[in-house]
Amino acid sequence: MNQLTTERLVVREWELDDAAAALAIYGVDMVTRWLTPAMGQVADEAAMRSVLQAWIEDQPNMLPPRGRWAIQRKDDGAVIGGLGIRLLPPYEEDLELSWQLRPEEWGNGYAAEAGGALIRWAFTQEIDELFAVARPTNTRAIGTAKRLGMDWVGETDKYYNLRLQVFRVRPGDLVGPDD
């Protein structure tokens, strides 16, 4: 997938020039404290550039729908977040959808808008379910999972050795104008 578009957003592959914008996401404790697996704040733009370089190099080797993408706002071209689909440990059978936004963009519906587009595309790639995991106190992530049409399926410590809420979506769960 090169790019997805929604009413307000473009979901696209990361570029090295996104380092400053990515640092405003992954260099902020308000974001990184919730990530699974736990990720320390990226220290500076040079370190962020190294992280992006690794993501960009990994992307072509990931079997669809796996990957990492930037969320870019259409009206001003600002990179405001990131999305990912990857295998959940330890068994690497379940695919996890994750999303991260700059804190100043929280509450605008961007994660659900971009995540919904990515879910719809992912279900064209011969998969039948996606999961999201959230720490029990991460009410924003839990709310976004529900807005994405994901159902709560329980709590587990199976993933990342953390106690997490687990949500799942299947193609039949999707509701919205594209269905």
Steps between C-alpha positions, in 0.01 A plus 500: 500500500653830395226730622144513633287812510205595716296818516767682704807278495760317294653179637837454332841347545747678730776715348826616658379859465227413752754483787403830667129422477554142620701630797191702603328161535763248608708748699215586736445315829122551475514270195783257569381404850200324342680315222523124488761380513614773734715742306716770648468850369711561192763747622551732203450546128815304409380201701154532344658503155675171588171346614328613180788363291448158659124516442547606136751218439271241665185602311567321168576176688174494694222280369182703448314617693794545737685830505534848647351814353483873562170683543505830314229765514382601151428867563847600618720196423597458867601152617290457814534132580597147414330167442635149508397141443735236637502151643432479872746303710560239623340269243501742207160386377280799587533830313493817707377836379662792682466876473683797645422872469663823609329589831374832364306303237320274749123525502455591132408152377818464294604163645160346430485652150847382398470170687168424333650553155793274588269229637291502181815468288642228728189288447576496126827318583362153582475545876189447707567693820708773657569564869581808702640493851488776758607545857188492723544866597543625140143616460578689178631188324209293630255761369672505161491120475124511562452779243687281250232233547725277707345274761650448844605135529665501841806585700829313476866513587589284198633793296812698597484366860253778580142483629306622193145541378453317169270613219425324171339596173389272219368604158138442606543740792569802282231762476509822307450661160750273323326178602 
